[in-house]
Coordinates of C-alpha atoms in Angstrom, one line a residue:
Chain A
M1 CA -3.9 -1.4 -32.7
E2 CA -2.1 1.9 -32.8
M3 CA 0.8 1.8 -30.3
N4 CA 2.9 4.9 -30.4
V5 CA 3.2 5.5 -26.6
N6 CA 4.9 8.9 -26.7
A7 CA 3.0 10.4 -29.6
T8 CA 0.3 12.1 -27.5
A9 CA 2.3 13.3 -24.5
A10 CA 3.9 16.7 -24.9
P11 CA 6.5 17.1 -23.7
A12 CA 7.5 13.5 -24.3
R13 CA 7.7 11.6 -21.0
D14 CA 10.5 9.2 -20.5
L15 CA 9.3 5.7 -19.8
S16 CA 12.7 4.0 -20.3
V17 CA 14.4 2.0 -17.6
T18 CA 17.6 0.1 -17.4
L19 CA 18.1 -3.3 -15.8
S20 CA 21.8 -4.2 -15.3
G21 CA 22.7 -2.4 -18.5
V22 CA 19.8 -3.7 -20.5
R23 CA 17.7 -0.7 -21.6
L24 CA 14.0 -1.1 -21.9
Q25 CA 11.8 1.4 -23.7
N26 CA 9.3 1.1 -20.9
P27 CA 9.1 -1.0 -17.7
V28 CA 6.2 -3.2 -18.7
I29 CA 7.1 -6.9 -19.1
P30 CA 4.5 -9.7 -19.5
A31 CA 5.4 -12.2 -16.8
S32 CA 6.5 -15.8 -17.5
G33 CA 3.6 -18.3 -18.0
C34 CA 1.1 -15.6 -19.0
F35 CA 2.4 -14.9 -22.5
G36 CA 3.6 -18.2 -23.9
F37 CA 6.7 -17.6 -26.0
G38 CA 5.3 -14.3 -27.0
Y39 CA 4.7 -14.7 -30.8
V40 CA 1.1 -15.9 -30.3
M41 CA 0.2 -12.5 -28.9
A42 CA 1.6 -10.9 -32.0
E43 CA -1.5 -12.2 -33.8
Y44 CA -3.5 -9.8 -31.6
Y45 CA -1.4 -6.7 -31.4
D46 CA 2.1 -5.3 -32.2
I47 CA 4.0 -6.6 -29.2
D48 CA 7.0 -4.4 -30.0
C49 CA 5.3 -1.9 -27.8
L50 CA 6.4 -4.0 -24.7
G51 CA 9.4 -3.3 -22.6
S52 CA 10.5 -6.9 -22.7
I53 CA 8.9 -10.4 -22.5
S54 CA 9.5 -13.0 -19.9
I55 CA 9.1 -16.3 -21.8
K56 CA 7.3 -19.4 -20.6
G57 CA 9.3 -21.2 -17.9
T58 CA 11.8 -23.4 -19.6
T59 CA 13.5 -26.6 -18.3
L60 CA 16.4 -28.7 -19.7
N61 CA 14.1 -31.4 -20.8
S62 CA 10.6 -31.2 -22.3
R63 CA 7.6 -31.5 -19.9
F64 CA 3.9 -32.2 -20.4
G65 CA 3.1 -30.7 -17.0
N66 CA 0.3 -31.5 -14.7
P67 CA -3.0 -33.2 -15.3
L68 CA -6.2 -31.1 -16.1
P69 CA -7.9 -29.1 -14.7
R70 CA -5.1 -26.8 -14.2
T71 CA -6.9 -23.6 -13.2
A72 CA -9.4 -22.2 -10.7
E73 CA -10.4 -18.7 -9.8
C74 CA -11.8 -16.3 -7.2
P75 CA -13.3 -12.8 -7.6
A76 CA -9.9 -11.1 -7.7
G77 CA -7.5 -13.7 -9.0
M78 CA -6.8 -17.2 -10.2
I79 CA -4.9 -20.3 -9.5
N80 CA -2.8 -22.2 -12.0
S81 CA -1.1 -25.5 -11.8
V82 CA 0.4 -25.9 -15.2
G83 CA 3.6 -27.6 -13.9
L84 CA 6.2 -26.1 -16.3
Q85 CA 4.9 -27.5 -19.5
N86 CA 7.5 -26.6 -22.1
P87 CA 9.3 -28.2 -25.1
G88 CA 12.7 -28.2 -23.4
V89 CA 15.5 -25.6 -23.7
D90 CA 16.9 -26.9 -27.1
K91 CA 13.5 -26.6 -28.8
V92 CA 13.0 -23.2 -27.2
V93 CA 16.3 -22.0 -28.6
E94 CA 15.9 -23.6 -32.0
V95 CA 12.1 -23.2 -32.6
E96 CA 10.4 -20.8 -30.2
L97 CA 12.9 -18.0 -29.9
P98 CA 13.4 -17.5 -33.7
K99 CA 9.6 -17.3 -34.0
L100 CA 9.5 -14.6 -31.3
R101 CA 12.4 -12.8 -33.0
E102 CA 10.4 -12.2 -36.1
V103 CA 7.8 -10.2 -34.2
F104 CA 9.7 -8.8 -31.2
H105 CA 12.9 -6.9 -31.7
Q106 CA 14.1 -6.2 -28.2
P107 CA 16.0 -8.2 -25.5
I108 CA 13.9 -10.8 -23.8
V109 CA 13.9 -12.3 -20.3
A110 CA 14.6 -16.1 -20.4
N111 CA 12.8 -17.8 -17.4
I112 CA 14.6 -21.0 -16.5
S113 CA 13.6 -23.7 -14.0
G114 CA 15.0 -27.1 -13.0
F115 CA 15.0 -30.0 -10.7
S116 CA 18.6 -30.1 -9.7
V117 CA 21.5 -27.6 -9.7
D118 CA 23.0 -29.4 -12.7
E119 CA 19.7 -29.0 -14.7
Y120 CA 19.5 -25.3 -13.9
V121 CA 23.1 -24.9 -14.9
E122 CA 22.8 -26.8 -18.2
A123 CA 19.5 -25.1 -19.2
C124 CA 20.9 -21.6 -18.4
R125 CA 24.2 -22.4 -20.3
R126 CA 22.3 -23.4 -23.4
I127 CA 20.0 -20.3 -23.5
D128 CA 22.7 -17.9 -22.5
G129 CA 24.1 -18.0 -26.0
A130 CA 20.8 -16.9 -27.7
E131 CA 21.5 -13.4 -28.8
Q132 CA 18.0 -12.0 -28.1
V133 CA 18.2 -13.1 -24.4
G134 CA 18.9 -9.9 -22.4
I135 CA 18.4 -11.3 -19.0
I136 CA 18.2 -14.8 -17.5
E137 CA 15.5 -15.2 -14.9
L138 CA 16.2 -18.1 -12.6
N139 CA 12.9 -19.5 -11.4
V140 CA 13.5 -20.9 -8.0
S141 CA 9.8 -20.3 -7.1
C142 CA 7.5 -22.5 -9.2
P143 CA 5.0 -23.9 -6.7
N144 CA 3.6 -26.6 -9.1
V145 CA 6.4 -29.1 -9.4
H146 CA 7.7 -31.6 -6.9
G147 CA 11.4 -31.7 -6.0
G148 CA 12.2 -28.7 -8.1
G149 CA 11.2 -25.1 -8.6
M150 CA 10.0 -23.6 -5.3
S151 CA 11.9 -26.1 -3.2
F152 CA 15.1 -24.3 -4.4
G153 CA 13.7 -21.0 -3.4
T154 CA 12.7 -21.6 0.1
S155 CA 16.1 -21.9 1.8
C156 CA 19.0 -19.4 1.7
E157 CA 21.5 -22.2 1.1
S158 CA 19.9 -23.7 -2.0
V159 CA 19.2 -20.3 -3.5
A160 CA 22.8 -19.4 -3.0
E161 CA 24.1 -22.7 -4.4
V162 CA 22.0 -22.6 -7.6
T163 CA 22.7 -18.9 -8.1
R164 CA 26.4 -19.3 -7.7
A165 CA 26.5 -22.3 -10.0
V166 CA 24.5 -20.7 -12.8
K167 CA 26.4 -17.4 -12.5
A168 CA 29.6 -19.3 -13.2
V169 CA 28.5 -20.5 -16.6
T170 CA 26.4 -17.5 -17.9
T171 CA 27.3 -14.1 -19.4
K172 CA 23.9 -12.4 -19.3
P173 CA 22.6 -10.6 -16.2
L174 CA 21.1 -13.2 -13.8
Y175 CA 17.9 -12.3 -12.0
V176 CA 16.6 -14.7 -9.4
K177 CA 12.8 -15.0 -9.2
L178 CA 11.7 -15.4 -5.6
S179 CA 8.8 -17.2 -4.0
P180 CA 6.6 -15.4 -1.5
N181 CA 5.9 -18.7 0.2
V182 CA 8.7 -18.1 2.8
T183 CA 8.9 -16.8 6.3
D184 CA 11.5 -14.1 5.5
I185 CA 11.9 -13.1 1.9
V186 CA 14.6 -10.5 2.8
S187 CA 17.0 -13.2 3.9
I188 CA 16.4 -15.2 0.7
A189 CA 16.9 -12.1 -1.4
R190 CA 20.2 -11.3 0.4
A191 CA 21.4 -14.9 -0.1
A192 CA 20.8 -14.5 -3.9
E193 CA 22.6 -11.1 -3.9
D194 CA 25.5 -12.4 -2.0
A195 CA 25.8 -15.4 -4.3
G196 CA 26.2 -13.1 -7.3
A197 CA 22.7 -12.4 -8.6
D198 CA 22.6 -9.3 -10.8
G199 CA 19.0 -8.7 -9.9
L200 CA 15.8 -10.1 -8.4
C201 CA 12.3 -10.7 -9.6
L202 CA 9.4 -10.9 -7.1
I203 CA 6.9 -12.3 -6.4
N204 CA 6.0 -15.6 -8.0
T205 CA 2.6 -17.0 -7.1
L206 CA 1.3 -17.7 -3.6
L207 CA 0.3 -21.3 -2.9
G208 CA -3.5 -21.5 -3.0
M209 CA -6.4 -23.9 -3.3
R210 CA -10.1 -24.0 -4.1
I211 CA -12.6 -26.8 -3.4
D212 CA -15.6 -27.7 -5.5
V213 CA -18.2 -27.9 -2.7
K214 CA -20.6 -30.0 -4.8
T215 CA -18.1 -32.8 -5.5
R216 CA -16.0 -32.2 -2.3
R217 CA -12.8 -32.3 -4.4
P218 CA -10.1 -29.8 -5.2
V219 CA -10.9 -27.8 -8.3
V220 CA -7.3 -28.2 -9.6
A221 CA -6.2 -31.8 -10.4
N222 CA -2.9 -31.2 -8.6
V223 CA -4.8 -30.1 -5.5
M224 CA -2.9 -26.8 -5.0
G225 CA -1.6 -24.2 -7.4
G226 CA -0.1 -20.8 -7.7
F227 CA -2.4 -17.9 -6.8
S228 CA -2.1 -14.7 -8.8
G229 CA -4.1 -11.7 -9.8
P230 CA -5.1 -8.4 -8.2
A231 CA -5.7 -10.0 -4.8
I232 CA -1.9 -10.5 -4.3
F233 CA -0.8 -7.0 -5.4
P234 CA -0.5 -5.6 -1.8
V235 CA 1.6 -8.6 -0.9
A236 CA 3.9 -8.0 -3.9
V237 CA 4.2 -4.3 -3.2
R238 CA 5.1 -5.1 0.4
M239 CA 7.8 -7.6 -0.5
V240 CA 9.3 -5.5 -3.3
Y241 CA 9.5 -2.6 -0.8
Q242 CA 11.2 -4.8 1.9
V243 CA 13.6 -6.4 -0.5
S244 CA 14.6 -3.3 -2.4
K245 CA 15.4 -1.5 0.8
A246 CA 17.6 -4.4 2.0
C247 CA 19.4 -5.2 -1.3
S248 CA 21.4 -3.0 -3.7
I249 CA 20.6 -4.9 -6.9
P250 CA 17.6 -4.0 -9.2
V251 CA 14.2 -5.6 -8.7
M252 CA 11.6 -6.6 -11.2
G253 CA 8.3 -6.2 -9.4
C254 CA 5.6 -8.8 -10.2
G255 CA 2.2 -9.8 -8.7
G256 CA -1.3 -8.6 -9.4
V257 CA -0.3 -5.6 -11.5
S258 CA -3.3 -4.6 -13.7
S259 CA -3.0 -0.8 -14.4
A260 CA -0.6 2.0 -15.1
R261 CA -1.2 3.2 -11.6
D262 CA -0.2 -0.3 -10.3
V263 CA 3.0 0.0 -12.3
I264 CA 3.8 3.3 -10.8
E265 CA 3.1 2.1 -7.3
M266 CA 5.3 -1.0 -7.8
M267 CA 8.1 1.3 -9.0
M268 CA 7.7 3.6 -6.0
A269 CA 8.0 0.5 -3.8
G270 CA 11.4 -0.2 -5.4
A271 CA 10.9 -2.0 -8.7
T272 CA 13.0 -0.9 -11.7
A273 CA 10.7 -2.8 -14.1
V274 CA 7.3 -4.4 -13.6
Q275 CA 5.9 -7.7 -14.8
V276 CA 2.3 -8.2 -15.7
G277 CA 0.9 -11.7 -15.3
A278 CA -2.7 -12.8 -14.7
A279 CA -4.0 -9.5 -16.2
N280 CA -3.0 -10.7 -19.6
L281 CA -5.2 -13.8 -19.3
R282 CA -8.3 -11.8 -18.5
D283 CA -7.6 -9.1 -21.1
P284 CA -5.1 -9.9 -23.9
Y285 CA -4.7 -6.2 -24.4
A286 CA -3.8 -5.5 -20.7
C287 CA -0.1 -4.6 -21.4
P288 CA -0.6 -2.2 -24.4
K289 CA -3.4 -0.5 -22.4
I290 CA -1.1 0.0 -19.5
I291 CA 1.7 1.3 -21.7
K292 CA -0.7 3.7 -23.4
A293 CA -2.0 4.9 -20.0
L294 CA 1.4 5.4 -18.4
P295 CA 2.2 8.9 -19.9
E296 CA -1.2 10.3 -18.9
E297 CA -0.8 8.8 -15.4
M298 CA 2.7 10.3 -15.2
E299 CA 1.4 13.7 -16.2
R300 CA -1.3 13.5 -13.6
L301 CA 1.2 12.7 -10.9
G302 CA 3.9 15.1 -12.0
I303 CA 6.4 12.5 -13.1
D304 CA 8.6 13.4 -16.1
R305 CA 11.0 10.4 -16.0
L306 CA 9.6 7.1 -14.7
S307 CA 13.0 6.0 -13.5
D308 CA 13.0 9.0 -11.1
I309 CA 10.4 7.3 -8.9
I310 CA 12.1 3.9 -8.4
G311 CA 12.1 3.3 -4.6
C312 CA 11.1 6.8 -3.8
V313 CA 9.0 5.6 -0.8
Chain B
M1 CA -3.1 -8.9 -36.8
T2 CA -6.6 -9.5 -35.6
N3 CA -8.4 -7.5 -32.9
I4 CA -10.1 -10.1 -30.8
A5 CA -11.7 -7.8 -28.3
H6 CA -15.3 -6.8 -29.0
K7 CA -18.3 -5.2 -27.3
L8 CA -21.4 -7.2 -28.4
R9 CA -25.0 -6.4 -27.5
V10 CA -27.3 -9.0 -26.1
A11 CA -30.2 -9.2 -28.6
E12 CA -31.9 -12.3 -27.1
N13 CA -31.3 -14.4 -23.9
L14 CA -33.9 -17.1 -23.5
R15 CA -34.3 -20.3 -21.5
L16 CA -34.8 -23.3 -23.7
T17 CA -34.9 -26.2 -21.1
S18 CA -34.2 -26.6 -17.4
R19 CA -30.5 -26.2 -18.1
T20 CA -29.9 -24.8 -21.5
W21 CA -30.2 -21.2 -22.6
K22 CA -29.9 -19.4 -26.0
M23 CA -28.2 -16.1 -26.3
V24 CA -27.9 -14.0 -29.4
L25 CA -25.1 -11.4 -29.5
E26 CA -25.2 -8.6 -32.0
A27 CA -22.0 -7.0 -33.4
D28 CA -21.8 -3.8 -35.3
H29 CA -20.2 -5.6 -38.2
E30 CA -20.1 -9.0 -39.9
G31 CA -17.3 -11.4 -40.1
I32 CA -16.1 -11.8 -36.5
I33 CA -16.5 -15.5 -36.5
T34 CA -14.5 -17.1 -39.3
A35 CA -15.2 -20.8 -39.1
P36 CA -17.8 -23.2 -37.7
G37 CA -16.7 -24.7 -34.4
Q38 CA -15.0 -21.5 -33.1
F39 CA -15.8 -20.1 -29.6
V40 CA -16.1 -16.8 -27.8
N41 CA -14.8 -16.0 -24.3
L42 CA -17.2 -13.8 -22.3
E43 CA -16.3 -11.6 -19.4
V44 CA -18.6 -12.1 -16.5
E45 CA -18.9 -9.5 -13.6
G46 CA -17.5 -10.8 -10.4
K47 CA -15.4 -13.6 -12.1
F48 CA -11.7 -13.2 -12.8
L49 CA -11.7 -15.6 -15.7
R50 CA -13.9 -15.5 -18.7
R51 CA -16.5 -18.1 -19.8
P52 CA -15.7 -19.9 -23.1
I53 CA -18.8 -20.7 -25.1
S54 CA -19.1 -22.4 -28.5
V55 CA -20.7 -20.5 -31.4
C56 CA -23.9 -22.2 -32.5
G57 CA -24.8 -20.1 -35.5
V58 CA -23.8 -16.9 -37.3
D59 CA -26.4 -14.8 -39.2
G60 CA -24.8 -11.6 -40.5
R61 CA -24.0 -9.5 -37.5
R62 CA -25.8 -11.9 -35.1
I63 CA -23.9 -14.6 -33.2
T64 CA -26.0 -17.3 -31.5
L65 CA -24.7 -19.2 -28.5
L66 CA -26.3 -22.1 -26.6
Y67 CA -25.1 -22.5 -23.0
D68 CA -25.9 -24.7 -20.0
V69 CA -26.2 -22.9 -16.6
V70 CA -23.9 -25.0 -14.6
G71 CA -22.4 -22.6 -12.0
E72 CA -22.2 -19.0 -10.8
G73 CA -20.7 -17.6 -14.0
T74 CA -23.2 -19.1 -16.4
Y75 CA -26.0 -18.2 -14.0
E76 CA -24.8 -14.6 -14.2
M77 CA -24.8 -14.8 -18.0
S78 CA -28.4 -16.0 -17.9
Q79 CA -29.4 -12.8 -16.0
W80 CA -28.1 -10.5 -18.8
P81 CA -31.0 -8.4 -20.1
V82 CA -31.5 -7.6 -23.8
G83 CA -29.3 -4.6 -24.5
Y84 CA -26.5 -5.6 -22.1
V85 CA -23.2 -5.0 -23.7
A86 CA -20.9 -8.0 -23.2
D87 CA -17.1 -7.9 -23.3
V88 CA -16.2 -10.7 -25.8
L89 CA -13.0 -12.2 -27.1
A90 CA -13.6 -13.7 -30.6
P91 CA -12.9 -15.4 -32.8
L92 CA -11.1 -18.1 -30.7
G93 CA -10.1 -21.6 -31.8
N94 CA -9.6 -23.2 -35.2
G95 CA -13.0 -24.6 -36.0
F96 CA -14.2 -27.6 -38.1
D97 CA -12.9 -28.2 -41.6
P98 CA -16.0 -28.7 -43.8
S99 CA -13.8 -29.5 -46.9
R100 CA -13.0 -33.0 -45.5
S101 CA -16.6 -34.1 -45.1
G102 CA -17.2 -36.2 -48.2
D103 CA -20.7 -36.6 -49.4
S104 CA -22.5 -37.7 -46.3
P105 CA -20.8 -36.7 -43.1
L106 CA -22.0 -37.6 -39.6
L107 CA -22.4 -34.9 -37.0
L108 CA -22.5 -36.3 -33.5
G109 CA -23.4 -34.0 -30.6
G110 CA -23.7 -34.9 -26.9
G111 CA -25.6 -32.5 -24.6
I112 CA -24.6 -28.9 -25.0
G113 CA -22.0 -30.2 -27.5
V114 CA -24.7 -30.1 -30.2
A115 CA -24.2 -26.3 -30.4
P116 CA -21.1 -25.9 -32.6
L117 CA -22.4 -28.6 -35.0
Y118 CA -25.3 -26.3 -36.1
Q119 CA -23.3 -23.8 -38.1
L120 CA -21.2 -26.6 -39.5
A121 CA -24.4 -28.4 -40.7
R122 CA -25.6 -25.2 -42.4
E123 CA -22.2 -24.8 -44.2
L124 CA -22.2 -28.4 -45.2
V125 CA -25.6 -28.1 -46.7
A126 CA -24.5 -25.0 -48.5
L127 CA -21.6 -27.0 -50.0
G128 CA -24.1 -29.5 -51.3
R129 CA -23.3 -32.2 -48.8
R130 CA -26.0 -34.4 -47.0
P131 CA -25.2 -34.2 -43.3
V132 CA -26.7 -36.8 -40.9
V133 CA -27.0 -35.3 -37.4
I134 CA -27.3 -37.4 -34.3
L135 CA -28.1 -35.5 -31.1
G136 CA -27.6 -37.3 -27.7
F137 CA -29.1 -36.1 -24.4
N138 CA -29.7 -37.6 -21.0
T139 CA -33.5 -37.3 -21.2
A140 CA -36.3 -35.9 -23.4
D141 CA -36.6 -32.7 -21.4
D142 CA -33.0 -31.8 -22.3
V143 CA -33.4 -32.1 -26.1
V144 CA -32.6 -28.8 -27.9
W145 CA -32.1 -27.5 -31.4
E146 CA -33.5 -30.7 -33.1
E147 CA -35.9 -28.7 -35.3
E148 CA -33.2 -26.1 -36.2
F149 CA -31.0 -28.8 -37.5
R150 CA -33.8 -30.2 -39.5
Q151 CA -34.7 -26.8 -41.0
A152 CA -31.1 -26.4 -41.9
G153 CA -31.5 -29.4 -44.2
A154 CA -29.9 -32.2 -42.2
E155 CA -31.3 -35.6 -41.6
V156 CA -31.7 -35.7 -37.8
Y157 CA -31.9 -38.5 -35.2
V158 CA -32.1 -38.2 -31.4
A159 CA -30.8 -40.6 -28.7
T160 CA -31.5 -40.3 -24.9
V161 CA -29.8 -42.2 -22.2
D162 CA -33.1 -43.0 -20.5
G163 CA -34.9 -43.8 -23.7
S164 CA -37.5 -41.1 -23.1
R165 CA -37.0 -39.8 -26.6
G166 CA -35.6 -41.4 -29.8
T167 CA -33.2 -44.3 -29.6
K168 CA -32.4 -45.4 -26.0
G169 CA -28.7 -45.1 -25.3
F170 CA -25.8 -43.0 -26.7
V171 CA -25.4 -41.5 -30.2
T172 CA -23.4 -44.6 -31.2
D173 CA -26.6 -46.7 -30.6
V174 CA -28.4 -45.0 -33.4
P175 CA -28.2 -47.2 -36.5
A176 CA -27.4 -44.2 -38.8
C177 CA -24.1 -43.8 -36.8
T178 CA -22.7 -47.1 -38.2
D179 CA -24.1 -46.8 -41.7
P180 CA -21.2 -47.6 -44.1
A181 CA -22.4 -44.8 -46.4
R182 CA -21.1 -42.2 -43.9
T183 CA -17.9 -40.6 -45.2
Y184 CA -16.5 -38.6 -42.3
F185 CA -17.6 -37.5 -38.8
Y186 CA -17.6 -34.4 -36.7
A187 CA -18.2 -34.7 -33.0
C188 CA -18.6 -32.5 -29.9
G189 CA -19.7 -33.6 -26.5
P190 CA -18.4 -34.9 -23.1
L191 CA -14.9 -36.4 -23.2
P192 CA -16.0 -40.1 -22.6
M193 CA -18.2 -39.8 -25.7
L194 CA -15.4 -38.3 -27.8
R195 CA -13.0 -41.0 -26.6
A196 CA -15.5 -43.8 -27.4
L197 CA -16.0 -42.3 -30.9
S198 CA -12.3 -41.9 -31.4
D199 CA -11.8 -45.6 -30.5
S200 CA -14.8 -47.1 -32.4
M201 CA -15.4 -45.0 -35.5
P202 CA -13.9 -46.7 -38.6
I203 CA -13.9 -43.5 -40.6
G204 CA -11.9 -40.3 -40.3
G205 CA -13.3 -37.5 -38.2
E206 CA -12.8 -34.3 -36.1
L207 CA -13.5 -33.9 -32.4
S208 CA -14.1 -30.7 -30.6
L209 CA -12.7 -30.8 -27.1
E210 CA -13.8 -29.0 -24.0
A211 CA -11.6 -28.1 -21.0
R212 CA -11.5 -25.6 -18.1
M213 CA -9.6 -22.7 -19.6
A214 CA -7.9 -19.6 -18.3
C215 CA -7.0 -17.4 -21.2
G216 CA -8.7 -19.0 -24.2
F217 CA -6.2 -17.6 -26.7
G218 CA -3.2 -19.8 -26.4
V219 CA -0.7 -18.4 -23.9
C220 CA -1.4 -19.9 -20.4
M221 CA -1.2 -23.6 -21.2
C222 CA -4.0 -24.4 -18.7
C223 CA -5.9 -26.5 -21.3
V224 CA -3.8 -29.0 -23.2
V225 CA -4.1 -32.3 -24.8
Q226 CA -1.5 -34.8 -25.8
T227 CA -1.2 -35.2 -29.6
A228 CA 1.0 -37.1 -32.0
D229 CA 2.8 -33.8 -32.5
G230 CA 3.3 -33.1 -28.7
P231 CA 1.1 -31.3 -26.2
K232 CA -1.2 -28.7 -27.8
G233 CA -3.3 -26.0 -26.3
I234 CA -7.0 -26.9 -26.8
C235 CA -8.1 -23.2 -26.9
K236 CA -5.6 -22.2 -29.6
K237 CA -4.6 -25.3 -31.6
G238 CA -8.1 -26.7 -31.1
P239 CA -10.7 -27.0 -29.9
V240 CA -11.1 -29.2 -33.0
F241 CA -8.6 -32.0 -33.5
R242 CA -8.5 -34.7 -36.2
K243 CA -9.1 -38.2 -34.7
E244 CA -5.6 -39.5 -35.6
E245 CA -3.9 -36.5 -33.9
L246 CA -5.2 -37.2 -30.4
I247 CA -3.5 -39.5 -27.9
W248 CA -5.9 -40.6 -25.2
K249 CA -4.4 -41.5 -21.8

């Protein structure tokens, strides 16, 4: 697949954005959990066209995750309950990241989750030293594990505690990935900012559920799961707008993004970069298609520099 | 790098039994499917996730699928007219390894699991092997593809759970299944059948697993199985696994 995003646009439109000093050639980042550790996708296209990659949620120790089935769907989205399956941070650093480095030559986003403050701290400390990690994304919003993940992201106190503790042992910009499953996302975002977060990522999935009416049982073995896809895009835009107005640190917008126009809308709401999740699972070429379409969409909307529109609403 | 996104034209879409349909997809070039036992992932209007379906046979630019209509997505597929252009991801999955078969391999299919064994049988015959195929179904009305396997040059037996056709019982109840002359086995079918084969077969073999998938190409981790080498994605590292790799829980 030919991926020279600026070749056809004259004059060249500037797609680059900067997150806490980390410059991305464009704002499009596959979201954690929807792109594995990245290198598998390099079998299908040249992934160097991407702005960055947020790797599969990584924990201190290896995890098998939840029982199968792990997925369900609706017309405009899907539910997943993978449960943070990953080989553990040491294997990620020793095995997965070097494989990614062969096919992706830009800074990556390291998504880290945990079940205690100590686990978050230790996993972040171990991945912080990997040279290709540009940003650490603290996942306090995974809805699919008990006693960890989202339970850290639903109170201001625990978000602040884990943010502060991780910030103390890391050198890379620290972005906190927030859960939409809260009453007031602005107060959680402020708590992360006050505790030293360099940026925010939102939103993670909404807690959802489907039932098989023939068997009268939940479709997903873990009963509930994280709901993502185009259906949640308006929720994500709203929360990115609210949070970016209330906070002064950069935001990565995430949730239901499936087109270049969605990317632009999310940036107008206040996002500096935009993550693409479920769209990758339906169409493996979703991200390169979006990147290719961005200059044309910018031209249509009279945008020369993408970074000019951040938070313009 | 492989382009896995294709637009394929429906050349045939026929009902074979009360539940099973045959669809032939036509590409504009050959060589999309690279091994027997691979699958395709079909976009269905109104459904967010695709429908993964095993490839039954490949003839030049024509790819034959067998599928059961079990829900809204597969029902929608059954309504595609000839000429409909389907959005298809392929090739997906690793496929069977015909080189391990020995002289007289067993091919064991349960229900719609018979589908991917057909292309394998044809390739084994082409390699000069003598495949013995045992097809298991619930009842005589569900039997499909028996004659096609025979015409491909395989020795074919049928078992039905209710005894309305062939041997009464499961594929393992057919005497040819336990013949010591068998050198290797390949199986595809419901998980309980695969597990029983994994536990009982004294010879080496390969099993093609099925699971509810999201992506189908190895990134979401929604379909996994525990193996001796850690958890593996069924869609990408499988769907075919060697018997000794799998750890059943």
